[in-house]
Short mmCIF file of C-alpha atoms and ligand atoms in Angstrom, two decimals:
data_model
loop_
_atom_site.label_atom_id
_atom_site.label_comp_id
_atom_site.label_asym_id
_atom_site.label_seq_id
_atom_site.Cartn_x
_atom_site.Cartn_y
_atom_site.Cartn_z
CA UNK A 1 24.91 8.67 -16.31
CA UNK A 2 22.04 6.89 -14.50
CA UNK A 3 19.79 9.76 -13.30
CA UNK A 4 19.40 8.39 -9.81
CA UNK A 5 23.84 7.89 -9.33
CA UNK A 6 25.30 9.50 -6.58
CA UNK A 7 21.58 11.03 -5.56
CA UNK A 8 20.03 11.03 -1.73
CA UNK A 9 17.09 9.49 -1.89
CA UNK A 10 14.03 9.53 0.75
CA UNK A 11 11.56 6.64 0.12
CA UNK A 12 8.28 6.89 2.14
CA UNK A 13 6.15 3.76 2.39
CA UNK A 14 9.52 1.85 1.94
CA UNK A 15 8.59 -0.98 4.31
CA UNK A 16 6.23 -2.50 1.65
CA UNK A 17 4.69 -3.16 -1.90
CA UNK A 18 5.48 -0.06 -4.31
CA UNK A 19 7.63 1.21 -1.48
CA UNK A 20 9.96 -1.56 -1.31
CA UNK A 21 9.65 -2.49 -4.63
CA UNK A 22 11.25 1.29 -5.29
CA UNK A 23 14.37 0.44 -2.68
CA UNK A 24 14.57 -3.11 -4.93
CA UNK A 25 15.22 -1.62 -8.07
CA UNK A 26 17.16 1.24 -6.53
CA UNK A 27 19.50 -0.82 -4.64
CA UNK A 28 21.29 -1.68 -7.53
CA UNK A 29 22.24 1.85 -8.09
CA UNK A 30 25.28 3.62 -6.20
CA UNK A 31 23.02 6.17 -4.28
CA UNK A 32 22.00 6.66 -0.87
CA UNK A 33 18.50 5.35 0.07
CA UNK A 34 16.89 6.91 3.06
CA UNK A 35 13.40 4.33 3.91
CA UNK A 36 10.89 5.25 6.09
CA UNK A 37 7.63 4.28 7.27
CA UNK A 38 6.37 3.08 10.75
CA UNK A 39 7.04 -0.41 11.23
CA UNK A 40 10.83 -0.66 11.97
CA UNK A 41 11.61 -4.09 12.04
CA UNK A 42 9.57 -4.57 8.34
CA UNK A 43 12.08 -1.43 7.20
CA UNK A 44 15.32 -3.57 8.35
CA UNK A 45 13.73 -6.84 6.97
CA UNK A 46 14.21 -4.29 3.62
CA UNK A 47 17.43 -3.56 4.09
CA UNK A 48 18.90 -6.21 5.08
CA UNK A 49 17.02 -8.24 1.60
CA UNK A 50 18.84 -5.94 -0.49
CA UNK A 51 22.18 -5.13 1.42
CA UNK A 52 24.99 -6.45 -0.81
CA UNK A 53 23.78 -4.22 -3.58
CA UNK A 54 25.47 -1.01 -4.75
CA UNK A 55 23.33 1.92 -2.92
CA UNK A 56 23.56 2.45 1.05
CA UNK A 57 20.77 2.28 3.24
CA UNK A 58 19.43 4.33 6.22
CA UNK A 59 16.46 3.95 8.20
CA UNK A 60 13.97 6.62 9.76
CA UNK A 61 10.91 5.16 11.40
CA UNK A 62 8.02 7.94 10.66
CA UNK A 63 4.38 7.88 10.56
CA UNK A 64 2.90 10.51 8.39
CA UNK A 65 0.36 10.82 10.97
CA UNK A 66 2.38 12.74 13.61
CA UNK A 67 3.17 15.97 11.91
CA UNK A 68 6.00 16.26 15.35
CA UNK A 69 7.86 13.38 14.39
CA UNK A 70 7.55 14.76 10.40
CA UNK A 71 9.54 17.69 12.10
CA UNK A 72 11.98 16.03 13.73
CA UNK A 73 12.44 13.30 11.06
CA UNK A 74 12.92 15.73 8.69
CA UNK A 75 15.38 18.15 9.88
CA UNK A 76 17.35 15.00 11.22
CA UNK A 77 17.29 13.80 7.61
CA UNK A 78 18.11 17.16 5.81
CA UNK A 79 20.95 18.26 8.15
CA UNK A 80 22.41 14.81 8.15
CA UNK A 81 22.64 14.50 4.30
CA UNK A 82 22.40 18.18 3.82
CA UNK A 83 19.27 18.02 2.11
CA UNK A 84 18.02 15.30 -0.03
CA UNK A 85 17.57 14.97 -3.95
CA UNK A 86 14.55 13.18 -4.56
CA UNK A 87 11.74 11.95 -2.40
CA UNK A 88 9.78 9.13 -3.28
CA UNK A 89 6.04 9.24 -1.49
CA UNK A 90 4.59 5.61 -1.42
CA UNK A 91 3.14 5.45 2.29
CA UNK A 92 -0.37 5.61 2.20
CA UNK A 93 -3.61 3.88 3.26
CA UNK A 94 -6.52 2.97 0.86
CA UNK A 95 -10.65 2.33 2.20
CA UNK A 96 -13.18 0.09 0.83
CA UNK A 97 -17.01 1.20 2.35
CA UNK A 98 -19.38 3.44 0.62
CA UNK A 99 -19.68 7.52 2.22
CA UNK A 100 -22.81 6.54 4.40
CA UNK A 101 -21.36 3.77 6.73
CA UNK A 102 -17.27 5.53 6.44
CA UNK A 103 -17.20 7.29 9.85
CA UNK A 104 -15.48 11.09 9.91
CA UNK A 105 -12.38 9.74 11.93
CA UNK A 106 -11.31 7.55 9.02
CA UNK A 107 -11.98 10.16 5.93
CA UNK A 108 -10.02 12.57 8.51
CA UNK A 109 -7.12 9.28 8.40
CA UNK A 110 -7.03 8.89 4.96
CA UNK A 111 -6.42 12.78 4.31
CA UNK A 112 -3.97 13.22 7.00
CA UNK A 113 -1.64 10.11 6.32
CA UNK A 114 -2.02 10.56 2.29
CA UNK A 115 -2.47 13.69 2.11
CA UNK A 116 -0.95 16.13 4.92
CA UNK A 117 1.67 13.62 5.61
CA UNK A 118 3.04 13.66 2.09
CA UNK A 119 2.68 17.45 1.66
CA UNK A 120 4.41 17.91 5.18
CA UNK A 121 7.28 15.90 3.92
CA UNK A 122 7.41 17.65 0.87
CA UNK A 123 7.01 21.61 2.74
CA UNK A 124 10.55 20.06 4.71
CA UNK A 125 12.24 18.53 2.29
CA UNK A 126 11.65 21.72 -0.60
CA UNK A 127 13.71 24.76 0.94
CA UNK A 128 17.02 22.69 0.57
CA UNK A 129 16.30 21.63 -2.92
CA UNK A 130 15.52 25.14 -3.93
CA UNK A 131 19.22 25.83 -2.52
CA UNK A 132 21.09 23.07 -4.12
CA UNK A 133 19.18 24.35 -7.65
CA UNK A 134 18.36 20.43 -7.75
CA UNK A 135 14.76 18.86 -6.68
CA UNK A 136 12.41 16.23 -6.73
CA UNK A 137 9.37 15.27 -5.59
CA UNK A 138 7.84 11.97 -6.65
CA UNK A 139 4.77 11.11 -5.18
CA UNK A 140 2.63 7.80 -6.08
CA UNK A 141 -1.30 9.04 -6.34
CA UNK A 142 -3.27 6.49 -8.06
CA UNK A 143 -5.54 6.41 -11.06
CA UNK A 144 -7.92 7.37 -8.27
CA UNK A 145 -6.45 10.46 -7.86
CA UNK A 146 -8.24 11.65 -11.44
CA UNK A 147 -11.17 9.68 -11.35
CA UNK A 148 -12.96 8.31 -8.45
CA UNK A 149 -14.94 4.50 -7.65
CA UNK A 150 -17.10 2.97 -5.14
CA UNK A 151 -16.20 2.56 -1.80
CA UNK A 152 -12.89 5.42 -2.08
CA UNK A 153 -14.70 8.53 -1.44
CA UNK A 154 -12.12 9.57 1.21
CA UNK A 155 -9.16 7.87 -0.61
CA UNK A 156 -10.00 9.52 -3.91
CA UNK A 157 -10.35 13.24 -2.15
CA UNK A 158 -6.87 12.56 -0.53
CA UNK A 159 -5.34 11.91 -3.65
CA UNK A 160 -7.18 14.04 -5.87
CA UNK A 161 -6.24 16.72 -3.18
CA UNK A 162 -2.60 16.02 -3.87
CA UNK A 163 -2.42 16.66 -7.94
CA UNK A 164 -3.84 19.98 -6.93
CA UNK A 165 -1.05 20.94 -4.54
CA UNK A 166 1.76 19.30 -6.63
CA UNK A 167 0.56 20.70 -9.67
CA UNK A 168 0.41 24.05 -8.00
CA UNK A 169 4.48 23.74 -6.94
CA UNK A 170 5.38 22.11 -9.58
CA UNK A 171 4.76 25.85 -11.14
CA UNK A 172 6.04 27.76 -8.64
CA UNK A 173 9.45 26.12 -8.89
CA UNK A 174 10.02 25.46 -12.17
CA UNK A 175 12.51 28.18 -12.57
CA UNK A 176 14.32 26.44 -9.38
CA UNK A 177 15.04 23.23 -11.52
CA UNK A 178 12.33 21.45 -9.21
CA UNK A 179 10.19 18.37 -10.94
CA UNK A 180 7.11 17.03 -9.52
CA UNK A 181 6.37 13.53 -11.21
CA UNK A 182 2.99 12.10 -10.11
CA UNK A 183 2.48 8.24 -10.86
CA UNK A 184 -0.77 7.04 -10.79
CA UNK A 185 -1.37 3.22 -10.79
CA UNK A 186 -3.90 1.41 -11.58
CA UNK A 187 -4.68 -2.30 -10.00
CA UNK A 188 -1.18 -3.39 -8.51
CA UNK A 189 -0.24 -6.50 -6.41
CA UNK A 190 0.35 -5.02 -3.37
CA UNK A 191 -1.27 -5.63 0.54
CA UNK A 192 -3.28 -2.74 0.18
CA UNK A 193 -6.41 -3.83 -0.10
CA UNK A 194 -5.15 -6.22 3.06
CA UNK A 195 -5.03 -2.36 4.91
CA UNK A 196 -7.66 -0.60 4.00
CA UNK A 197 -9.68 0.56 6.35
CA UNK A 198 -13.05 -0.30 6.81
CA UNK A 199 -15.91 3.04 7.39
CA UNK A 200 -15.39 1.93 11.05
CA UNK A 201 -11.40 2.14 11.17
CA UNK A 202 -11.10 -1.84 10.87
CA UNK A 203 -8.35 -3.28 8.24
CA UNK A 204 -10.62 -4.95 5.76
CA UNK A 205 -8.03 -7.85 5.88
CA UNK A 206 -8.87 -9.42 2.29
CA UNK A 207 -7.09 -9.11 -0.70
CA UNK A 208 -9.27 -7.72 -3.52
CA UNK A 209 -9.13 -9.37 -7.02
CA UNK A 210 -8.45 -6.70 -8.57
CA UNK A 211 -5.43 -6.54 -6.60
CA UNK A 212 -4.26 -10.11 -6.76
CA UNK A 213 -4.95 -9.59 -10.40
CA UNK A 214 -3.31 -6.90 -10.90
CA UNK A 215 0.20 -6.08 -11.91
CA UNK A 216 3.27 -7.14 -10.25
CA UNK A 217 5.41 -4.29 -8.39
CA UNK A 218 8.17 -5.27 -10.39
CA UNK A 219 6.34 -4.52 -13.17
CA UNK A 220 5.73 -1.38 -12.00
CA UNK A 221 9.17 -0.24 -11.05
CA UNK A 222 11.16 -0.14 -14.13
CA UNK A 223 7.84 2.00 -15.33
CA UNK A 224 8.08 4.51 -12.99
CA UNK A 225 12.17 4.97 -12.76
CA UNK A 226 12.03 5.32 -16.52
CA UNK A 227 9.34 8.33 -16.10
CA UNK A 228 11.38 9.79 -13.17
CA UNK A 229 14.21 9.66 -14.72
CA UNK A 230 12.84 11.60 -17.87
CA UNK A 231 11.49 13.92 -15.26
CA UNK A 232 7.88 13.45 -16.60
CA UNK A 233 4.88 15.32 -15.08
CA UNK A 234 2.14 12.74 -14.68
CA UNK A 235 2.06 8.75 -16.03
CA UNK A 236 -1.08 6.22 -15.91
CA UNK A 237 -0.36 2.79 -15.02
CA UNK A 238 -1.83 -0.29 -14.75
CA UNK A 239 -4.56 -2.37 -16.83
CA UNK A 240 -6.44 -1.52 -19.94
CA UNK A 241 -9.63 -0.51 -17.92
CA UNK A 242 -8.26 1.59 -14.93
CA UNK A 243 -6.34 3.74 -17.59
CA UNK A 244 -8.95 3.86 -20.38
CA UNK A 245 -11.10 4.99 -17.11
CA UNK A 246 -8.97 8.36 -16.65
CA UNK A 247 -9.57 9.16 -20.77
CA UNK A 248 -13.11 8.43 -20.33
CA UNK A 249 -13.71 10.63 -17.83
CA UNK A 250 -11.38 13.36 -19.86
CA UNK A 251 -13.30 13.07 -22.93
CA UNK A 252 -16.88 11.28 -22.23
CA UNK A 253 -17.80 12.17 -18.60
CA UNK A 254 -21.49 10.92 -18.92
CA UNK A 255 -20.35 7.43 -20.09
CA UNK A 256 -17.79 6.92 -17.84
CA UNK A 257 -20.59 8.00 -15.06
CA UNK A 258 -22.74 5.19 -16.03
CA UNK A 259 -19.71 2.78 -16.36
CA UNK A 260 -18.72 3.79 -13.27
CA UNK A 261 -21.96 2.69 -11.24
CA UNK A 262 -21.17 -0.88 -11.79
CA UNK A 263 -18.46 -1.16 -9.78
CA UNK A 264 -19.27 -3.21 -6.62
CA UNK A 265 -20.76 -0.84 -3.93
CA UNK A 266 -20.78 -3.22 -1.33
N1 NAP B 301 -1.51 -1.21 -4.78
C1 NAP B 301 -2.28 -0.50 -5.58
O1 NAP B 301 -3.14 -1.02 -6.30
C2 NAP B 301 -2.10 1.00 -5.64
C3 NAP B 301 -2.64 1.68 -6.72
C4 NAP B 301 -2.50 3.05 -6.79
C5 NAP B 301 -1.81 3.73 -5.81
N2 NAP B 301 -1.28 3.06 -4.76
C6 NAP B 301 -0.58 3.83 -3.74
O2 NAP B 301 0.71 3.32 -3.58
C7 NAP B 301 1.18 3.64 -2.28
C8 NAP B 301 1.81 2.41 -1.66
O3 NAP B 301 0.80 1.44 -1.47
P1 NAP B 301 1.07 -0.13 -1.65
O4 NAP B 301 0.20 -0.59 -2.74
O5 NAP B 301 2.51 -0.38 -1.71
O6 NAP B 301 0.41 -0.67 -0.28
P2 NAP B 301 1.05 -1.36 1.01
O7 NAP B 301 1.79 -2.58 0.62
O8 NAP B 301 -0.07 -1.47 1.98
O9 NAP B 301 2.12 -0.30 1.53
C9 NAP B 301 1.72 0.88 2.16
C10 NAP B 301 2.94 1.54 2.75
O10 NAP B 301 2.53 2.76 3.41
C11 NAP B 301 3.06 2.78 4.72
N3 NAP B 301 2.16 3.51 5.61
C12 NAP B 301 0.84 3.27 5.87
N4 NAP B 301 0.38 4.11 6.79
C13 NAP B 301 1.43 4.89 7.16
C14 NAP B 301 1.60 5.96 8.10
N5 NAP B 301 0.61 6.38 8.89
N6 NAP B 301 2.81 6.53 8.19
C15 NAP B 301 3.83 6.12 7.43
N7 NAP B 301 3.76 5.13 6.53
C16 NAP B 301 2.55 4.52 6.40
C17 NAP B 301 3.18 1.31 5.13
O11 NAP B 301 4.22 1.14 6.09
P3 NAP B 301 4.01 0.93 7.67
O12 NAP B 301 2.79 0.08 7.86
O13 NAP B 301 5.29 0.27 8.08
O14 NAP B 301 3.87 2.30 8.23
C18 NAP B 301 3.64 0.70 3.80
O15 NAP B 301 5.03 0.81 3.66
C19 NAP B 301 -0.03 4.18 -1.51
O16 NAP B 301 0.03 5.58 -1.45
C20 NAP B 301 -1.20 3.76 -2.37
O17 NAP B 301 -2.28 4.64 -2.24
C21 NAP B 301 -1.41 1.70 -4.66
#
C-alpha cells in the first residue's frame, strides 16, 4: 500500500513552491491534506487547482511567527483529526546580505519563522503521535542547513539549528515508531529568492539564477515522497555542485573553505 493512503497529513508552507508542489503530488493520493501557511486566499487558489483529485483538503491559515496562533492552530488541528500522521515543514523564509549590513530583527525573523515555528509545530503535533505508536516529522532544511554561503548567515543558523533538534528527537523516539526525515535541497525553482529578506527586512524581489536555474519542484517531489516513504533520515538534493558542496565540507573542509569564498558576497 502507498505509504501516504489513508494518512492525515499537515503541510506547512503549502501556499507555494515545495509546499504546494507537496499538496500536487499528494492530491492524487486518498489521504487527508491539512495546508497551512499565512496567505489564505493563495492556500484556496491550492485547493481549489487540485480539487477533483483523490485526497481531501482542509485549510488552516498560520504564521509560524505567532507562537499563539501555533497553539490554537494546533490543538484545533489535533482534536479535529485526532492527531495527525505526518507533518510536512516547507514554510520558511530565506536572506541574501552579508552579517555586517543584516540587522538583528531579521536574523531574529529568520530563526523564529524557520526555526521556532517549525519546532513549535512539531512540540504540538508529537504527543499524539507518540499515542497512536505512528509519527512523522518531515521537515525541508536545505543543503544550507550542513554547509553555509554568502549572504545566509542567519538562514544557515536557522536551519543548521534544526538538524540539531530533529536529530536529537529523532533518538528519543525511535522506540515510539517516530521518523524524522530531513530533505535538504539544493538550487530549486521556487519564489524564494523573490522573498528573501534583505539585512534591512526588505523582500529582495529578484529571482536569483541559481534559482531560475535550478530544478523544477516537480522534480523535486517524486524525490522526496520516495525518501519519506522509505522513512529515510536525511537526503541531498539538487545540482552537482550544491551536493558535492555538503561532501566537501565532510571530507575536505579547507578546500571547500576556499571554494566557498567565491560565491558572490554582494
Ligand atoms: N527553493 C529553494 O531553492 C530551496 C532550497 C532549499 C530549501 N528550501 C526551503 O524550502 C521551504 C519552502 O521554500 P520555497 O522554495 O517553496 O519558497 P516559497 O515559494 O517562497 O514558499 C515559502 C512558503 O513558506 C510560507 N511562509 C513564509 N513565511 C511564513 C510564515 N511566517 N508563516 C507561515 N508560513 C510562511 C509561504 O507562505 P505564506 O507567504 O502564504 O505565509 C510559502 O508557502 C523553505 O523552508 C526553504 O527554506 C528552498
Amino acid at each position: 500500500m502507498n505509504y501516504f493512503q489513508g494518512k492525515k497529513i499537515w503541510i506547512t508552507g503549502a501556499s507555494s513552491g515545495i509546499g504546494e508542489g507537496f499538496v500536487r503530488h499528494l492530491s492524487t493520493i486518498d489521504c487527508q491534506l491539512i495546508l497551512s501557511s499565512r496567505r489564505k486566499e493563495e492556500l484556496e487558489r491550492v485547493k481549489s487547482e487540485n480539487q477533483g483529485a483523490k485526497a481531501s483538503f482542509d485549510i488552516e491559515v498560520l504564521d509560524l511567527a505567532d507562537s499563539g496562533q501555533i497553539e490554537i492552530v494546533s490543538n484545533k488541528v489535533i482534536e479535529k483529526y485526532n492527531g495527525v500522521d505526518i507533518v510536512i515543514h516547507c514554510g520558511g523564509i530565506s536572506q541574501r546580505d552579508r552579517v555586517v549590513d543584516t540587522s538583528m530583527d531579521v536574523q531574529r525573523r529568520l530563526v523564529e519563522v524557520n526555526y521556532f515555528g517549525t519546532i513549535d509545530v512539531t512540540k504540538r503535533t508529537l504527543p499524539k503521535m507518540v499515542e497512536n505508536k505512528f509519527g512523522h516529522q518531515v521537515v525541508v532544511t536545505s543543503v544550507t542547513g550542513i554547509i553555509s554561503s554568502p549572504l545566509r548567515s542567519g538562514y544557515a543558523a536557522s536551519k543548521h539549528a534544526l538538524h540539531g533538534y530533529f536529530d536529537a528527537l529523532r533518538a528519543e523516539h525511535h522506540a515510539d515508531n517516530i521518523a524524522v526525515t530531513l530533505l535538504c535541497p539544493g538550487y530549486i525553482k521556487t519564489n524564494i529568492s523573490l522573498n528573501a529578506l534583505k539585512g534591512n527586512g526588505q523582500k529582495q524581489n529578484k529571482m536569483d539564477n541559481a534559482q531560475a536555474n535550478g530544478m523544477t519542484v516537480d522534480e523535486l517531489i517524486p524525490i522526496c515522497l520516495k525518501a519519506v516513504s522509505k522513512r529515510k533520515e536525511e537526503i541531498y538534493i539538487g545540482g552537482f555542485k550544491e551536493v558535492a558542496g555538503v561532501y566537501l565540507k565532510r571530507f575536505f573542509p579547507k578546500i571547500f573553505s576556499r571554494a566557498v569564498r567565491k560565491l558572490a558576497v554582494t
